[in-house]
XYZ file of C-alpha atoms in Angstrom:
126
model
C 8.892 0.354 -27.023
C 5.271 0.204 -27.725
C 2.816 2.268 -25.569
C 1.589 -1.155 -24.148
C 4.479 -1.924 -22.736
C 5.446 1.510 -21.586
C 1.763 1.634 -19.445
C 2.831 -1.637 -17.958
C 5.594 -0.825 -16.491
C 4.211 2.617 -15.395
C 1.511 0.396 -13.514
C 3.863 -1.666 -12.020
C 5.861 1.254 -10.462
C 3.080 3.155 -8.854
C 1.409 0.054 -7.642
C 5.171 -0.463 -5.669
C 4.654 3.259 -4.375
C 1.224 2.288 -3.015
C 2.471 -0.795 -1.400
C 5.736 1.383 -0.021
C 3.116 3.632 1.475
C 0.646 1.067 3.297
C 3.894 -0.046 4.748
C 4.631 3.348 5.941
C 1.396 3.867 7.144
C 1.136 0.601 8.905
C 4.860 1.206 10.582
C 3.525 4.748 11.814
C 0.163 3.904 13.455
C 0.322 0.230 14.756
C 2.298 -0.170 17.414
C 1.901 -4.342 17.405
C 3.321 -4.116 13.719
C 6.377 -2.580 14.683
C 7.099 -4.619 17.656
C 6.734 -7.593 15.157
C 8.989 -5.762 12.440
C 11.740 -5.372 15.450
C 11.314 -9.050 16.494
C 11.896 -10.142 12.706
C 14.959 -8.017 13.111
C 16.257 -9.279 16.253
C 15.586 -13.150 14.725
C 17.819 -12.314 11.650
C 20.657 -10.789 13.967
C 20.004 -13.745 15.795
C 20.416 -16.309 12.848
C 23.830 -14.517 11.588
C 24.937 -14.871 14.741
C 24.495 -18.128 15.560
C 25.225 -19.086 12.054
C 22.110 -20.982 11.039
C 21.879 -23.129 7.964
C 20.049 -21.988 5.048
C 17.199 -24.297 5.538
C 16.678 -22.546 8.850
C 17.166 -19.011 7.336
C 14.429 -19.960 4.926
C 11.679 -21.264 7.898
C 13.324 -18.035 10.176
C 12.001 -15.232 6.780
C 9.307 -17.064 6.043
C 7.962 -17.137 9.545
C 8.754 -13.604 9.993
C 6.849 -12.564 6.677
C 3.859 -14.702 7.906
C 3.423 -12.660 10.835
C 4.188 -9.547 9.768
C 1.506 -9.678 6.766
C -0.845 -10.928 9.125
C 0.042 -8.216 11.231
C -0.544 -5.769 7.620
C -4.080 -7.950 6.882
C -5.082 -7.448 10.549
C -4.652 -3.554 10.770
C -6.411 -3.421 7.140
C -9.630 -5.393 8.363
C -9.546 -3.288 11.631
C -10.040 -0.515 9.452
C -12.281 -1.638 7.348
C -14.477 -2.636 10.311
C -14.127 0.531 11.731
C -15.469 2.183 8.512
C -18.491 -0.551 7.942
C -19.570 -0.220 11.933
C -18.205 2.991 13.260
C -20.647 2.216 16.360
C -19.950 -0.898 18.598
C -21.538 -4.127 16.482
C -20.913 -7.395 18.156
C -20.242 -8.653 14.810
C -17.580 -6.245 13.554
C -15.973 -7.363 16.812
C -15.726 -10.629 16.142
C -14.438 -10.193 12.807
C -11.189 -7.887 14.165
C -10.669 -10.598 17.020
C -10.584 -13.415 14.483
C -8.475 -11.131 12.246
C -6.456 -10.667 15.841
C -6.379 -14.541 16.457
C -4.900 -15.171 12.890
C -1.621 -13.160 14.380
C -1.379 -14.661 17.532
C -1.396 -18.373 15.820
C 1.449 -16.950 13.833
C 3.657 -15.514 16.391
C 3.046 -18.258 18.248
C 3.953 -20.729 15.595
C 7.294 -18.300 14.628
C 8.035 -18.310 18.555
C 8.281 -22.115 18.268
C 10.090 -22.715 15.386
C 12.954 -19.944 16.762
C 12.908 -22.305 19.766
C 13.839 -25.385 17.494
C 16.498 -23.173 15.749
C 17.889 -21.127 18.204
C 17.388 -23.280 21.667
C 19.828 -26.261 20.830
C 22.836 -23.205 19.351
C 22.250 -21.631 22.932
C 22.626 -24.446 24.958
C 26.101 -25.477 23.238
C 27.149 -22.132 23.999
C 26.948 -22.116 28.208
């Protein structure tokens, strides 16, 4: 194998342990991010329970991926605000509430499409 290759795939491996480890970080400090991570959870247990079609298991993950990278892009700018304006700035605010917004339309959106999934399976059962 030429050394070309060999550095390639090197790359490719530690960028995967940097990604592993903003995932770890993000699952150890932000509390929001693991409540989403557990809801995710809860939806797929859901799902195999109530024996959802594949086009719904495919709108359930990618609704769950949605919010939880938003969640991931959220903490990241809240950092990076922090950092950039360690003192109060209206602006920095503003920028981590319409990082914070971004989530909310999300969950919101993921909370409504569950409904339309899981609502009708429900009501057939009681």
């Amino acid at each position: 194998m030429s050394s070309d290759l060999k550095g390639h795939k090197k790359k490719k491996s530690i960028g995967f342990r940097f990604a592993w480890n903003g995932i770890k970080e993000v699952w150890s400090s932000e509390r929001n991010f693991r409540i989403h991570l557990i809801a995710g959870v809860l939806c797929i247990a859901a799902g195999a329970s109530l024996r959802v079609s594949t086009v719904e298991w495919a709108l359930l993950i990618i609704m769950i991926a949605i919010v939880i990278t938003l969640e991931m892009i959220n903490s990241s700018i809240e950092r990076v605000m922090d950092y950039l304006a360690p003192q109060y700035h209206p602006l920095a605010g503003l920028v981590k509430d319409i990082a914070a917004g971004a989530v909310l339309i999300a969950s919101i959106a993921s909370l409504i499409v569950a409904a339309f999934i899981f609502v009708p399976r429900l009501i057939t059962l009681f």
